[in-house]
Tab-separated table of C-alpha atoms in Angstrom:
chain	number	residue	atom	x	y	z
A	1	MET	CA	16.607	-16.808	13.487
A	2	ARG	CA	18.781	-17.783	10.684
A	3	PRO	CA	23.049	-17.901	12.062
A	4	PHE	CA	25.448	-15.058	11.587
A	5	THR	CA	28.787	-14.461	12.352
A	6	TYR	CA	30.278	-11.427	13.901
A	7	GLU	CA	32.504	-8.635	14.597
A	8	ARG	CA	33.627	-5.540	15.622
A	9	ALA	CA	35.637	-2.988	12.908
A	10	GLY	CA	38.919	-1.106	14.334
A	11	ASN	CA	38.939	1.405	12.088
A	12	PRO	CA	36.990	3.057	8.482
A	13	ALA	CA	38.864	0.715	5.950
A	14	GLU	CA	38.577	-2.132	8.073
A	15	ALA	CA	34.995	-1.799	8.068
A	16	ALA	CA	34.309	-1.596	4.709
A	17	ALA	CA	37.260	-3.804	3.488
A	18	ALA	CA	35.599	-6.715	5.471
A	19	VAL	CA	32.021	-5.559	4.387
A	20	ALA	CA	32.804	-5.697	0.616
A	21	ALA	CA	34.901	-9.348	1.036
A	22	ARG	CA	31.501	-10.803	1.769
A	23	PRO	CA	28.480	-10.340	-0.169
A	24	GLU	CA	25.578	-11.362	1.884
A	25	ALA	CA	27.614	-8.913	4.865
A	26	LYS	CA	25.934	-5.652	6.532
A	27	PHE	CA	26.947	-2.863	8.359
A	28	ILE	CA	25.535	-2.388	11.870
A	29	SER	CA	25.568	0.375	14.434
A	30	GLY	CA	22.506	1.545	16.122
A	31	GLY	CA	20.580	-1.465	14.736
A	32	THR	CA	17.371	0.262	15.143
A	33	ASN	CA	16.140	-0.807	11.770
A	34	LEU	CA	18.198	-3.569	10.663
A	35	LEU	CA	17.900	-6.050	13.930
A	36	ASP	CA	13.446	-5.559	13.335
A	37	LEU	CA	14.011	-6.841	9.224
A	38	MET	CA	16.358	-9.475	10.413
A	39	LYS	CA	13.736	-10.139	12.593
A	40	LEU	CA	10.875	-10.072	10.642
A	41	GLY	CA	12.951	-12.391	7.731
A	42	ILE	CA	13.190	-8.735	5.454
A	43	GLU	CA	17.188	-8.999	5.567
A	44	HIS	CA	18.978	-12.134	6.211
A	45	PRO	CA	23.118	-10.854	5.686
A	46	ALA	CA	25.380	-13.802	6.966
A	47	HIS	CA	27.528	-11.436	8.345
A	48	LEU	CA	28.200	-8.076	10.107
A	49	VAL	CA	30.156	-6.029	10.612
A	50	ASP	CA	29.511	-3.809	13.971
A	51	ILE	CA	30.813	-0.166	13.393
A	52	SER	CA	29.018	0.942	16.580
A	53	ARG	CA	32.735	1.646	18.509
A	54	LEU	CA	33.908	3.938	15.774
A	55	PRO	CA	34.647	7.246	16.372
A	56	ALA	CA	32.014	10.051	16.770
A	57	THR	CA	32.979	13.182	16.762
A	58	ILE	CA	31.151	16.437	15.156
A	59	GLU	CA	34.298	18.713	14.007
A	60	ASP	CA	33.869	22.551	12.862
A	61	THR	CA	34.668	22.928	9.012
A	62	ILE	CA	37.234	25.061	7.518
A	63	ASP	CA	35.025	27.312	5.504
A	64	GLY	CA	32.386	27.536	8.823
A	65	GLY	CA	29.655	24.488	8.184
A	66	LEU	CA	29.920	21.182	10.223
A	67	ARG	CA	31.200	17.868	9.618
A	68	ILE	CA	29.139	14.632	11.435
A	69	GLY	CA	30.916	11.868	12.451
A	70	ALA	CA	28.787	9.095	11.212
A	71	GLN	CA	28.553	7.044	14.317
A	72	VAL	CA	27.401	10.325	16.283
A	73	ARG	CA	24.016	9.493	18.323
A	74	ASN	CA	20.960	11.416	16.969
A	75	SER	CA	20.348	12.585	20.452
A	76	ASP	CA	24.199	13.899	20.381
A	77	LEU	CA	22.926	15.877	17.407
A	78	ALA	CA	20.190	17.218	18.070
A	79	ALA	CA	21.098	18.000	21.736
A	80	GLU	CA	25.196	19.498	19.768
A	81	PRO	CA	24.946	23.409	20.757
A	82	ARG	CA	25.932	24.368	17.122
A	83	VAL	CA	23.630	22.065	16.085
A	84	ARG	CA	20.900	24.164	17.955
A	85	ALA	CA	22.084	27.353	17.380
A	86	ARG	CA	23.257	27.825	13.297
A	87	TYR	CA	21.305	24.212	12.041
A	88	PRO	CA	17.888	24.588	14.009
A	89	VAL	CA	16.299	22.825	11.646
A	90	LEU	CA	17.645	19.738	11.407
A	91	ALA	CA	17.091	19.656	15.293
A	92	MET	CA	14.022	19.923	15.065
A	93	ALA	CA	13.871	17.610	12.256
A	94	LEU	CA	14.755	15.139	14.491
A	95	LEU	CA	13.317	16.211	18.206
A	96	ALA	CA	10.310	15.157	15.946
A	97	GLY	CA	11.422	11.863	14.432
A	98	ALA	CA	11.736	9.556	16.665
A	99	SER	CA	11.578	8.712	20.717
A	100	GLY	CA	14.067	9.261	22.730
A	101	GLN	CA	15.484	5.386	23.183
A	102	ILE	CA	15.395	5.242	19.481
A	103	ARG	CA	17.082	8.946	19.260
A	104	ASN	CA	19.979	7.256	21.900
A	105	LYS	CA	20.978	4.555	19.359
A	106	ALA	CA	20.252	5.664	15.808
A	107	SER	CA	23.559	6.624	14.328
A	108	THR	CA	23.407	9.467	11.436
A	109	GLY	CA	24.943	6.661	8.889
A	110	GLY	CA	22.297	4.453	10.078
A	111	ASN	CA	19.072	7.523	9.991
A	112	LEU	CA	20.182	7.774	6.270
A	113	LEU	CA	19.749	4.189	5.014
A	114	GLN	CA	17.078	4.274	6.838
A	115	ARG	CA	14.632	1.233	4.484
A	116	THR	CA	10.817	2.891	3.944
A	117	ARG	CA	8.239	1.512	6.530
A	118	CYS	CA	5.310	0.757	3.743
A	119	ALA	CA	3.678	-1.949	5.316
A	120	TYR	CA	3.591	-4.901	2.521
A	121	PHE	CA	7.584	-4.092	2.369
A	122	TYR	CA	7.268	-5.619	6.028
A	123	ASP	CA	4.778	-7.726	5.298
A	124	ARG	CA	6.497	-11.372	3.391
A	125	ASN	CA	3.386	-12.810	2.639
A	126	MET	CA	2.362	-9.880	-0.157
A	127	PRO	CA	4.410	-8.655	-3.633
A	128	CYS	CA	7.130	-6.602	-3.237
A	129	ASN	CA	9.129	-4.933	-5.855
A	130	LYS	CA	12.323	-3.779	-2.937
A	131	ARG	CA	12.058	-6.710	-0.882
A	132	GLU	CA	11.070	-9.156	-3.654
A	133	PRO	CA	12.601	-7.490	-7.182
A	134	GLY	CA	9.996	-8.005	-10.159
A	135	SER	CA	6.614	-9.690	-8.063
A	136	GLY	CA	4.438	-7.019	-8.015
A	137	CYS	CA	4.230	-3.487	-5.911
A	138	SER	CA	1.188	-4.546	-3.392
A	139	ALA	CA	0.423	-0.708	-2.166
A	140	MET	CA	-0.475	0.556	-6.053
A	141	GLN	CA	-4.055	-1.136	-5.766
A	142	GLY	CA	-4.193	-1.734	-2.345
A	143	PHE	CA	-3.754	1.279	1.053
A	144	ASN	CA	-1.627	3.877	0.088
A	145	ARG	CA	-2.578	6.764	2.141
A	146	GLY	CA	0.905	6.992	3.512
A	147	HIS	CA	2.715	6.638	0.049
A	148	ALA	CA	4.183	9.252	-2.483
A	149	VAL	CA	2.749	11.118	-4.794
A	150	LEU	CA	6.329	12.849	-6.777
A	151	GLY	CA	9.117	10.754	-7.568
A	152	ALA	CA	6.976	7.217	-7.619
A	153	SER	CA	7.608	4.481	-10.496
A	154	ASP	CA	5.445	2.152	-11.320
A	155	ALA	CA	7.835	-0.582	-9.657
A	156	CYS	CA	7.504	1.083	-6.146
A	157	ILE	CA	4.847	4.356	-4.562
A	158	ALA	CA	7.135	3.675	-1.079
A	159	THR	CA	8.591	6.359	0.774
A	160	HIS	CA	11.599	7.528	2.763
A	161	PRO	CA	9.958	7.738	6.666
A	162	SER	CA	13.643	9.751	7.596
A	163	ASP	CA	13.382	13.330	9.411
A	164	MET	CA	16.395	13.993	10.016
A	165	ALA	CA	17.940	13.609	5.717
A	166	VAL	CA	15.113	16.246	4.667
A	167	ALA	CA	16.010	19.071	7.038
A	168	MET	CA	20.306	18.193	5.306
A	169	SER	CA	17.763	18.757	2.164
A	170	ALA	CA	17.017	21.296	2.405
A	171	LEU	CA	20.615	22.756	4.251
A	172	ASP	CA	22.484	21.691	1.020
A	173	ALA	CA	24.839	18.606	2.848
A	174	ARG	CA	26.871	16.095	1.565
A	175	ILE	CA	27.964	12.661	2.437
A	176	GLU	CA	31.149	11.520	2.829
A	177	THR	CA	31.677	8.139	2.064
A	178	ILE	CA	34.884	4.822	2.546
A	179	LEU	CA	35.449	2.598	-0.184
A	180	PRO	CA	36.978	-0.379	0.779
A	181	ASP	CA	39.508	0.500	-1.364
A	182	GLY	CA	40.873	3.045	0.857
A	183	GLY	CA	39.343	5.632	-1.541
A	184	SER	CA	36.456	8.539	-0.893
A	185	ARG	CA	33.579	10.083	-2.312
A	186	ASN	CA	31.552	13.151	-1.586
A	187	LEU	CA	28.070	12.933	-2.835
A	188	ALA	CA	25.030	15.498	-2.623
A	189	MET	CA	22.028	14.578	-1.197
A	190	ASP	CA	19.818	13.886	-4.826
A	191	GLU	CA	22.957	12.033	-6.151
A	192	PHE	CA	23.318	10.003	-3.138
A	193	TYR	CA	19.415	8.884	-2.885
A	194	ARG	CA	18.513	6.986	-6.434
A	195	LEU	CA	14.360	6.551	-6.976
A	196	PRO	CA	12.628	3.112	-7.689
A	197	GLU	CA	12.162	4.005	-11.328
A	198	ALA	CA	12.588	0.106	-12.566
A	199	THR	CA	14.992	-0.739	-10.260
A	200	PRO	CA	12.888	0.104	-6.578
A	201	HIS	CA	15.798	-2.188	-4.086
A	202	ILE	CA	18.693	-0.437	-5.266
A	203	GLU	CA	17.696	2.650	-2.859
A	204	THR	CA	21.494	4.356	-2.861
A	205	SER	CA	24.215	5.143	-4.844
A	206	LEU	CA	26.656	3.232	-2.133
A	207	GLN	CA	28.893	0.425	-4.278
A	208	PRO	CA	29.618	-3.071	-2.213
A	209	GLY	CA	31.503	-2.542	0.739
A	210	GLU	CA	31.119	1.602	0.434
A	211	MET	CA	30.742	3.239	4.407
A	212	VAL	CA	28.875	6.386	5.364
A	213	ALA	CA	32.385	8.161	6.910
A	214	ALA	CA	30.261	11.788	7.823
A	215	VAL	CA	27.528	14.264	6.332
A	216	THR	CA	28.881	17.815	5.896
A	217	LEU	CA	26.784	20.717	6.563
A	218	PRO	CA	27.764	24.390	4.552
A	219	PRO	CA	28.172	27.315	6.173
A	220	PRO	CA	24.500	28.464	8.139
A	221	PRO	CA	22.619	30.442	5.422
A	222	PRO	CA	20.767	33.387	5.648
A	223	GLY	CA	17.172	33.038	6.856
A	224	ARG	CA	14.941	31.411	9.733
A	225	GLN	CA	15.068	27.700	10.218
A	226	ILE	CA	11.577	25.805	10.533
A	227	TYR	CA	10.289	22.483	10.163
A	228	ARG	CA	7.160	21.645	9.988
A	229	LYS	CA	5.164	17.652	9.831
A	230	VAL	CA	2.141	16.900	10.388
A	231	ARG	CA	1.287	13.289	11.345
A	232	ASP	CA	-2.057	11.208	12.215
A	233	ARG	CA	-0.532	10.738	16.051
A	234	ALA	CA	2.197	13.107	18.029
A	235	SER	CA	4.178	10.203	19.511
A	236	TYR	CA	7.095	9.468	16.899
A	237	ALA	CA	4.329	8.085	14.138
A	238	PHE	CA	5.595	8.474	10.634
A	239	ALA	CA	5.137	12.004	8.397
A	240	LEU	CA	2.189	12.473	6.132
A	241	VAL	CA	4.156	15.338	5.022
A	242	SER	CA	6.888	17.440	6.511
A	243	VAL	CA	8.553	20.327	5.206
A	244	ALA	CA	11.545	21.807	6.386
A	245	ALA	CA	12.807	25.909	5.388
A	246	ILE	CA	15.716	27.873	5.261
A	247	VAL	CA	13.101	30.945	4.896
A	248	ASP	CA	15.299	35.232	4.058
A	249	ALA	CA	13.275	36.766	4.931
A	250	GLU	CA	12.643	40.858	6.471
A	251	ARG	CA	9.547	43.456	7.343
A	252	GLY	CA	7.586	40.951	5.909
A	253	ARG	CA	8.908	39.807	2.431
A	254	ILE	CA	10.456	37.153	1.505
A	255	GLY	CA	13.480	37.324	0.017
A	256	GLY	CA	14.198	33.100	-0.907
A	257	ALA	CA	14.365	29.906	0.471
A	258	GLN	CA	15.919	25.943	0.616
A	259	ILE	CA	12.858	23.763	0.813
A	260	ALA	CA	13.237	20.304	1.009
A	261	LEU	CA	9.445	18.214	1.617
A	262	GLY	CA	9.467	14.543	3.575
A	263	GLY	CA	6.482	11.872	3.145
A	264	VAL	CA	5.646	13.111	-0.001
A	265	ALA	CA	8.870	10.672	-2.004
A	266	PRO	CA	11.115	7.635	-1.739
A	267	MET	CA	13.594	10.217	-0.828
A	268	PRO	CA	14.075	13.735	0.842
A	269	TRP	CA	12.114	16.026	-1.870
A	270	ARG	CA	14.332	18.910	-3.219
A	271	ALA	CA	11.659	21.553	-3.760
A	272	THR	CA	13.668	23.321	-6.632
A	273	ALA	CA	10.554	23.813	-8.819
A	274	ALA	CA	8.986	26.171	-5.429
A	275	GLU	CA	12.333	27.758	-5.085
A	276	ARG	CA	11.999	29.098	-8.755
A	277	ALA	CA	8.822	30.257	-8.403
A	278	LEU	CA	9.992	32.107	-5.387
A	279	GLY	CA	12.034	33.826	-6.161
A	280	GLY	CA	9.943	34.955	-8.736
A	281	SER	CA	8.394	38.854	-9.522
A	282	GLY	CA	5.045	40.476	-7.848
A	283	SER	CA	4.413	39.738	-4.147
A	284	SER	CA	5.659	38.282	-1.620
A	285	GLU	CA	1.859	36.717	-0.992
A	286	ALA	CA	1.419	36.144	-5.068
A	287	ARG	CA	4.840	34.227	-4.749
A	288	MET	CA	4.244	32.265	-2.188
A	289	ARG	CA	0.985	30.986	-3.359
A	290	ALA	CA	3.106	29.792	-6.495
A	291	ALA	CA	6.268	28.177	-4.373
A	292	ALA	CA	2.779	26.459	-2.689
A	293	ASP	CA	1.690	25.727	-6.154
A	294	ALA	CA	5.087	24.201	-7.787
A	295	SER	CA	5.847	22.300	-4.653
A	296	MET	CA	3.391	19.404	-5.801
A	297	GLN	CA	4.533	19.880	-9.425
A	298	GLY	CA	4.028	16.235	-11.140
A	299	ALA	CA	2.621	14.913	-8.246
A	300	ARG	CA	0.818	11.848	-8.778
A	301	GLY	CA	-2.296	10.473	-6.170
A	302	TYR	CA	-2.843	6.799	-6.053
A	303	GLY	CA	-6.315	6.930	-4.694
A	304	HIS	CA	-5.895	6.892	-0.334
A	305	ASN	CA	-2.919	9.395	-1.264
A	306	GLU	CA	-4.336	12.327	-2.324
A	307	PHE	CA	-4.768	13.927	-0.436
A	308	LYS	CA	-1.342	14.306	0.649
A	309	ILE	CA	-1.098	16.875	-2.774
A	310	GLU	CA	-3.370	19.720	-0.836
A	311	LEU	CA	-2.184	18.912	1.942
A	312	ALA	CA	1.750	19.613	1.393
A	313	MET	CA	0.767	22.774	-1.336
A	314	ARG	CA	-0.773	24.282	2.375
A	315	MET	CA	2.301	23.493	4.495
A	316	VAL	CA	4.729	25.079	1.785
A	317	GLN	CA	2.766	27.836	2.055
A	318	SER	CA	1.779	27.922	5.689
A	319	VAL	CA	5.648	27.307	6.991
A	320	LEU	CA	6.684	30.439	4.340
A	321	THR	CA	3.622	32.633	6.331
A	322	GLU	CA	4.853	31.912	9.086
A	323	ALA	CA	8.803	32.994	8.456
A	324	ALA	CA	7.795	35.771	7.297
């Protein structure tokens, strides 16, 4: 066990300043991911700033949306009546993401920031650019059945594990942060996450000491909301492929949709090409097929994970068909 120091933050600004002041400091809330990484020697912070006692609130916004505090537990968020009624895709994703025990500890902010579950990232005996930049990617030529087919790079093909983040991406969520100097930022999901490219160890656009404060959801979009997840076992395994969709359909005819994919990329993957294809001309059936094909535009398999491309396309078409 590596020694570390600990403090409990009294407010968000104090927490951000405390982490910014020490290069090897980390925030800790539920700790469901960080503590595992510390035990394995993958993360070794010299100082922990406990933010778990900061206020955890869910508030209506002026425009009819919802503001979810970063400390809200996954169980509380999934059970929140306003979420279940107005954003059921988010509740479904949370319930599919982990056991009740983990949901009771895991926070909204921590869920967004959890590290990949790539086996080579967790194995300190194997090279991993995400863990040790420049060491290589063992998954590229290794067993990569669970790895990315979209958005990956020659440096890293790991996937992001969050179910919640996939639903939030489909819902056009935005992430509020607090800076160490007391300022704040408001980021779209695709601004918050970074693709690996040549620097897979840099996973988000957060600055040193910057802390996730809340997630805001816009007013609920029209249409039916669906979250579907395919995994190797039903007992809370990570997604091979997941689809979060909000589909505007009436009497069997598809209008438009907001679609995000999980288990296929280093970040929640907004399937904008599929959304554009669905908005084209032709029958609903033809547009659904076109959207399914477009959802894997630019996809690349690495051997064991090539099945994900066909699986994802079938899932997108199935979800759209169910919604219609």
